């Protein structure tokens, strides 16, 4: 594959949310059916946001196709998490996923962060080649609930802890 016309961009303002939604629907089972308005919120609260574009010039027109996307959130010093890494299936296997993740990691907002986390379902071996290690000891998840339900659960847990002598 000729990757000379692939360009990476770190400007959130350049994200085409219709193309991003289409890319997720095509290549990311975990992000199918995300709505453009929700994607806008996620992108607005992420830094850096990196997109990859196939740029071709056709007789008087300039056409760009979003073929890759990744974003991160971070406190800037201790922890960061990379989210939503995706490469269009037609472009996979050409090293663009590696370049995309490396571009995120080397961005000034992440380059000095102590630990960078990433969650993946089926691509552990891909990320291990980039330097990530499996980490089963620190990952937990809270499925967000209305605040009243959380308060009740914490109160019940506290009552059980009191009765157990903790």
PDB file of C-alpha atoms in Angstrom:
ATOM      1  CA  UNK A   1       0.000   0.000   0.000  1.00  0.00           C
ATOM      2  CA  UNK A   2       1.247   3.452  -0.893  1.00  0.00           C
ATOM      3  CA  UNK A   3       1.009   5.513   2.302  1.00  0.00           C
ATOM      4  CA  UNK A   4       2.617   8.670   0.926  1.00  0.00           C
ATOM      5  CA  UNK A   5      -0.759  10.397   0.724  1.00  0.00           C
ATOM      6  CA  UNK A   6      -1.688   9.618   4.341  1.00  0.00           C
ATOM      7  CA  UNK A   7      -1.580  12.644   6.625  1.00  0.00           C
ATOM      8  CA  UNK A   8      -1.988  12.773  10.393  1.00  0.00           C
ATOM      9  CA  UNK A   9      -3.691  15.731  12.050  1.00  0.00           C
ATOM     10  CA  UNK A  10      -3.871  16.761  15.719  1.00  0.00           C
ATOM     11  CA  UNK A  11      -6.516  19.475  15.372  1.00  0.00           C
ATOM     12  CA  UNK A  12      -9.856  18.609  16.954  1.00  0.00           C
ATOM     13  CA  UNK A  13     -11.481  21.200  14.710  1.00  0.00           C
ATOM     14  CA  UNK A  14     -10.650  19.028  11.687  1.00  0.00           C
ATOM     15  CA  UNK A  15     -12.640  15.999  12.878  1.00  0.00           C
ATOM     16  CA  UNK A  16     -15.438  15.206  10.441  1.00  0.00           C
ATOM     17  CA  UNK A  17     -18.031  13.639  12.737  1.00  0.00           C
ATOM     18  CA  UNK A  18     -20.050  12.066   9.927  1.00  0.00           C
ATOM     19  CA  UNK A  19     -16.921  10.335   8.611  1.00  0.00           C
ATOM     20  CA  UNK A  20     -15.923   9.361  12.155  1.00  0.00           C
ATOM     21  CA  UNK A  21     -19.317   7.799  12.794  1.00  0.00           C
ATOM     22  CA  UNK A  22     -19.085   5.900   9.498  1.00  0.00           C
ATOM     23  CA  UNK A  23     -15.549   4.715  10.365  1.00  0.00           C
ATOM     24  CA  UNK A  24     -16.708   3.440  13.770  1.00  0.00           C
ATOM     25  CA  UNK A  25     -19.723   1.689  12.227  1.00  0.00           C
ATOM     26  CA  UNK A  26     -17.456  -0.032   9.713  1.00  0.00           C
ATOM     27  CA  UNK A  27     -14.393  -0.926  11.765  1.00  0.00           C
ATOM     28  CA  UNK A  28     -15.141  -0.724  15.502  1.00  0.00           C
ATOM     29  CA  UNK A  29     -17.719  -3.131  16.915  1.00  0.00           C
ATOM     30  CA  UNK A  30     -17.386  -1.432  20.313  1.00  0.00           C
ATOM     31  CA  UNK A  31     -18.298   1.992  18.900  1.00  0.00           C
ATOM     32  CA  UNK A  32     -21.057   1.181  16.435  1.00  0.00           C
ATOM     33  CA  UNK A  33     -24.084   3.409  16.506  1.00  0.00           C
ATOM     34  CA  UNK A  34     -22.401   6.254  18.376  1.00  0.00           C
ATOM     35  CA  UNK A  35     -24.189   9.492  17.578  1.00  0.00           C
ATOM     36  CA  UNK A  36     -22.297  12.445  16.043  1.00  0.00           C
ATOM     37  CA  UNK A  37     -23.458  14.773  18.847  1.00  0.00           C
ATOM     38  CA  UNK A  38     -22.036  12.377  21.467  1.00  0.00           C
ATOM     39  CA  UNK A  39     -18.797  12.024  19.495  1.00  0.00           C
ATOM     40  CA  UNK A  40     -18.495  15.825  19.538  1.00  0.00           C
ATOM     41  CA  UNK A  41     -18.637  15.796  23.354  1.00  0.00           C
ATOM     42  CA  UNK A  42     -16.027  13.021  23.590  1.00  0.00           C
ATOM     43  CA  UNK A  43     -13.672  14.817  21.209  1.00  0.00           C
ATOM     44  CA  UNK A  44     -14.142  18.170  22.979  1.00  0.00           C
ATOM     45  CA  UNK A  45     -13.063  16.523  26.251  1.00  0.00           C
ATOM     46  CA  UNK A  46     -10.037  14.718  24.806  1.00  0.00           C
ATOM     47  CA  UNK A  47      -6.536  15.970  24.121  1.00  0.00           C
ATOM     48  CA  UNK A  48      -4.842  14.927  21.966  1.00  0.00           C
ATOM     49  CA  UNK A  49      -7.180  13.840  19.205  1.00  0.00           C
ATOM     50  CA  UNK A  50      -5.374  12.395  16.195  1.00  0.00           C
ATOM     51  CA  UNK A  51      -6.966  11.686  12.836  1.00  0.00           C
ATOM     52  CA  UNK A  52      -5.439  10.024   9.782  1.00  0.00           C
ATOM     53  CA  UNK A  53      -6.487  11.079   6.288  1.00  0.00           C
ATOM     54  CA  UNK A  54      -6.031   9.659   2.830  1.00  0.00           C
ATOM     55  CA  UNK A  55      -5.562  12.719   0.659  1.00  0.00           C
ATOM     56  CA  UNK A  56      -5.934  12.323  -3.071  1.00  0.00           C
ATOM     57  CA  UNK A  57      -6.034  14.951  -5.742  1.00  0.00           C
ATOM     58  CA  UNK A  58      -8.478  14.315  -8.545  1.00  0.00           C
ATOM     59  CA  UNK A  59      -8.644  16.759 -11.462  1.00  0.00           C
ATOM     60  CA  UNK A  60      -9.430  20.120  -9.751  1.00  0.00           C
ATOM     61  CA  UNK A  61     -10.893  18.634  -6.582  1.00  0.00           C
ATOM     62  CA  UNK A  62      -9.266  17.905  -3.274  1.00  0.00           C
ATOM     63  CA  UNK A  63     -10.791  14.893  -1.550  1.00  0.00           C
ATOM     64  CA  UNK A  64      -9.963  13.673   1.927  1.00  0.00           C
ATOM     65  CA  UNK A  65     -11.102  10.452   3.558  1.00  0.00           C
ATOM     66  CA  UNK A  66     -10.746   9.878   7.304  1.00  0.00           C
ATOM     67  CA  UNK A  67      -9.094   6.471   7.621  1.00  0.00           C
ATOM     68  CA  UNK A  68      -7.908   6.553  11.230  1.00  0.00           C
ATOM     69  CA  UNK A  69      -8.753   8.016  14.611  1.00  0.00           C
ATOM     70  CA  UNK A  70      -7.517   7.912  18.207  1.00  0.00           C
ATOM     71  CA  UNK A  71      -7.958  10.134  21.230  1.00  0.00           C
ATOM     72  CA  UNK A  72      -6.631  10.373  24.774  1.00  0.00           C
ATOM     73  CA  UNK A  73      -7.461  11.884  28.132  1.00  0.00           C
ATOM     74  CA  UNK A  74      -4.852  12.716  30.745  1.00  0.00           C
ATOM     75  CA  UNK A  75      -3.914  14.645  33.862  1.00  0.00           C
ATOM     76  CA  UNK A  76      -0.735  15.608  32.000  1.00  0.00           C
ATOM     77  CA  UNK A  77       1.777  14.068  34.396  1.00  0.00           C
ATOM     78  CA  UNK A  78       0.756  10.798  36.066  1.00  0.00           C
ATOM     79  CA  UNK A  79      -1.927   9.016  34.042  1.00  0.00           C
ATOM     80  CA  UNK A  80      -3.398   8.977  30.567  1.00  0.00           C
ATOM     81  CA  UNK A  81      -5.753   6.695  28.712  1.00  0.00           C
ATOM     82  CA  UNK A  82      -5.912   6.153  24.977  1.00  0.00           C
ATOM     83  CA  UNK A  83      -9.389   5.630  23.564  1.00  0.00           C
ATOM     84  CA  UNK A  84     -11.120   4.685  20.326  1.00  0.00           C
ATOM     85  CA  UNK A  85      -8.161   3.607  18.186  1.00  0.00           C
ATOM     86  CA  UNK A  86      -9.456   2.644  14.760  1.00  0.00           C
ATOM     87  CA  UNK A  87      -8.061   2.221  11.246  1.00  0.00           C
ATOM     88  CA  UNK A  88     -10.276   1.694   8.198  1.00  0.00           C
ATOM     89  CA  UNK A  89     -10.128  -1.995   7.148  1.00  0.00           C
ATOM     90  CA  UNK A  90      -8.792  -1.098   3.683  1.00  0.00           C
ATOM     91  CA  UNK A  91      -5.725   0.472   5.341  1.00  0.00           C
ATOM     92  CA  UNK A  92      -4.980  -2.104   8.046  1.00  0.00           C
ATOM     93  CA  UNK A  93      -1.702  -4.005   7.877  1.00  0.00           C
ATOM     94  CA  UNK A  94       0.309  -1.087   6.494  1.00  0.00           C
ATOM     95  CA  UNK A  95       1.688   0.161   9.835  1.00  0.00           C
ATOM     96  CA  UNK A  96      -0.804   3.020  10.137  1.00  0.00           C
ATOM     97  CA  UNK A  97      -2.291   1.771  13.431  1.00  0.00           C
ATOM     98  CA  UNK A  98       1.173   1.684  14.974  1.00  0.00           C
ATOM     99  CA  UNK A  99       1.921   5.170  13.635  1.00  0.00           C
ATOM    100  CA  UNK A 100      -1.413   6.446  14.946  1.00  0.00           C
ATOM    101  CA  UNK A 101      -0.789   5.148  18.488  1.00  0.00           C
ATOM    102  CA  UNK A 102       2.821   6.367  18.454  1.00  0.00           C
ATOM    103  CA  UNK A 103       1.613   9.812  17.357  1.00  0.00           C
ATOM    104  CA  UNK A 104      -0.758   9.919  20.343  1.00  0.00           C
ATOM    105  CA  UNK A 105       1.947   8.759  22.785  1.00  0.00           C
ATOM    106  CA  UNK A 106       4.541  11.222  21.501  1.00  0.00           C
ATOM    107  CA  UNK A 107       2.158  14.205  21.591  1.00  0.00           C
ATOM    108  CA  UNK A 108       3.332  16.880  24.090  1.00  0.00           C
ATOM    109  CA  UNK A 109       0.201  16.294  26.217  1.00  0.00           C
ATOM    110  CA  UNK A 110       1.192  12.632  26.765  1.00  0.00           C
ATOM    111  CA  UNK A 111       4.931  12.353  26.159  1.00  0.00           C
ATOM    112  CA  UNK A 112       5.872  12.921  29.824  1.00  0.00           C
ATOM    113  CA  UNK A 113       2.992  11.020  31.444  1.00  0.00           C
ATOM    114  CA  UNK A 114       4.158   8.302  33.828  1.00  0.00           C
ATOM    115  CA  UNK A 115       1.617   5.619  32.762  1.00  0.00           C
ATOM    116  CA  UNK A 116      -0.512   5.365  29.669  1.00  0.00           C
ATOM    117  CA  UNK A 117      -3.448   2.967  29.769  1.00  0.00           C
ATOM    118  CA  UNK A 118      -5.360   1.499  26.881  1.00  0.00           C
ATOM    119  CA  UNK A 119      -8.277  -0.918  26.812  1.00  0.00           C
ATOM    120  CA  UNK A 120      -8.667  -3.444  24.026  1.00  0.00           C
ATOM    121  CA  UNK A 121     -10.839  -6.479  23.521  1.00  0.00           C
ATOM    122  CA  UNK A 122      -9.045  -8.486  20.841  1.00  0.00           C
ATOM    123  CA  UNK A 123      -5.870  -6.621  19.889  1.00  0.00           C
ATOM    124  CA  UNK A 124      -3.532  -7.275  22.812  1.00  0.00           C
ATOM    125  CA  UNK A 125      -0.756  -8.673  20.604  1.00  0.00           C
ATOM    126  CA  UNK A 126      -0.870  -5.590  18.357  1.00  0.00           C
ATOM    127  CA  UNK A 127      -0.406  -3.235  21.324  1.00  0.00           C
ATOM    128  CA  UNK A 128       2.275  -5.442  22.907  1.00  0.00           C
ATOM    129  CA  UNK A 129       4.373  -4.898  19.739  1.00  0.00           C
ATOM    130  CA  UNK A 130       4.187  -1.156  20.437  1.00  0.00           C
ATOM    131  CA  UNK A 131       5.319  -1.617  24.052  1.00  0.00           C
ATOM    132  CA  UNK A 132       2.098  -1.991  26.046  1.00  0.00           C
ATOM    133  CA  UNK A 133       1.951  -4.742  28.662  1.00  0.00           C
ATOM    134  CA  UNK A 134      -1.032  -6.703  29.888  1.00  0.00           C
ATOM    135  CA  UNK A 135      -2.257  -5.354  33.201  1.00  0.00           C
ATOM    136  CA  UNK A 136      -4.852  -7.353  35.072  1.00  0.00           C
ATOM    137  CA  UNK A 137      -4.259  -5.833  38.487  1.00  0.00           C
ATOM    138  CA  UNK A 138      -5.552  -2.274  38.170  1.00  0.00           C
ATOM    139  CA  UNK A 139      -8.502  -2.291  35.788  1.00  0.00           C
ATOM    140  CA  UNK A 140     -11.946  -1.885  37.255  1.00  0.00           C
ATOM    141  CA  UNK A 141     -15.148  -0.525  35.786  1.00  0.00           C
ATOM    142  CA  UNK A 142     -18.165   1.284  37.187  1.00  0.00           C
ATOM    143  CA  UNK A 143     -21.259   1.169  35.023  1.00  0.00           C
ATOM    144  CA  UNK A 144     -22.656   4.616  35.696  1.00  0.00           C
ATOM    145  CA  UNK A 145     -25.990   4.738  37.488  1.00  0.00           C
ATOM    146  CA  UNK A 146     -28.189   7.576  38.703  1.00  0.00           C
ATOM    147  CA  UNK A 147     -26.500   9.225  41.676  1.00  0.00           C
ATOM    148  CA  UNK A 148     -29.281   8.097  44.067  1.00  0.00           C
ATOM    149  CA  UNK A 149     -28.570   4.428  43.292  1.00  0.00           C
ATOM    150  CA  UNK A 150     -24.861   4.913  43.990  1.00  0.00           C
ATOM    151  CA  UNK A 151     -25.608   6.655  47.290  1.00  0.00           C
ATOM    152  CA  UNK A 152     -27.884   3.812  48.385  1.00  0.00           C
ATOM    153  CA  UNK A 153     -25.309   1.174  47.446  1.00  0.00           C
ATOM    154  CA  UNK A 154     -22.567   3.000  49.370  1.00  0.00           C
ATOM    155  CA  UNK A 155     -24.850   3.315  52.412  1.00  0.00           C
ATOM    156  CA  UNK A 156     -25.672  -0.400  52.324  1.00  0.00           C
ATOM    157  CA  UNK A 157     -22.006  -1.294  51.961  1.00  0.00           C
ATOM    158  CA  UNK A 158     -21.107   0.948  54.902  1.00  0.00           C
ATOM    159  CA  UNK A 159     -23.735  -0.732  57.060  1.00  0.00           C
ATOM    160  CA  UNK A 160     -22.364  -4.165  56.167  1.00  0.00           C
ATOM    161  CA  UNK A 161     -18.803  -3.036  56.936  1.00  0.00           C
ATOM    162  CA  UNK A 162     -19.842  -1.706  60.370  1.00  0.00           C
ATOM    163  CA  UNK A 163     -21.466  -4.992  61.255  1.00  0.00           C
ATOM    164  CA  UNK A 164     -18.392  -6.942  60.190  1.00  0.00           C
ATOM    165  CA  UNK A 165     -16.039  -5.047  62.477  1.00  0.00           C
ATOM    166  CA  UNK A 166     -14.150  -3.344  59.619  1.00  0.00           C
TER     167      UNK A 166
END
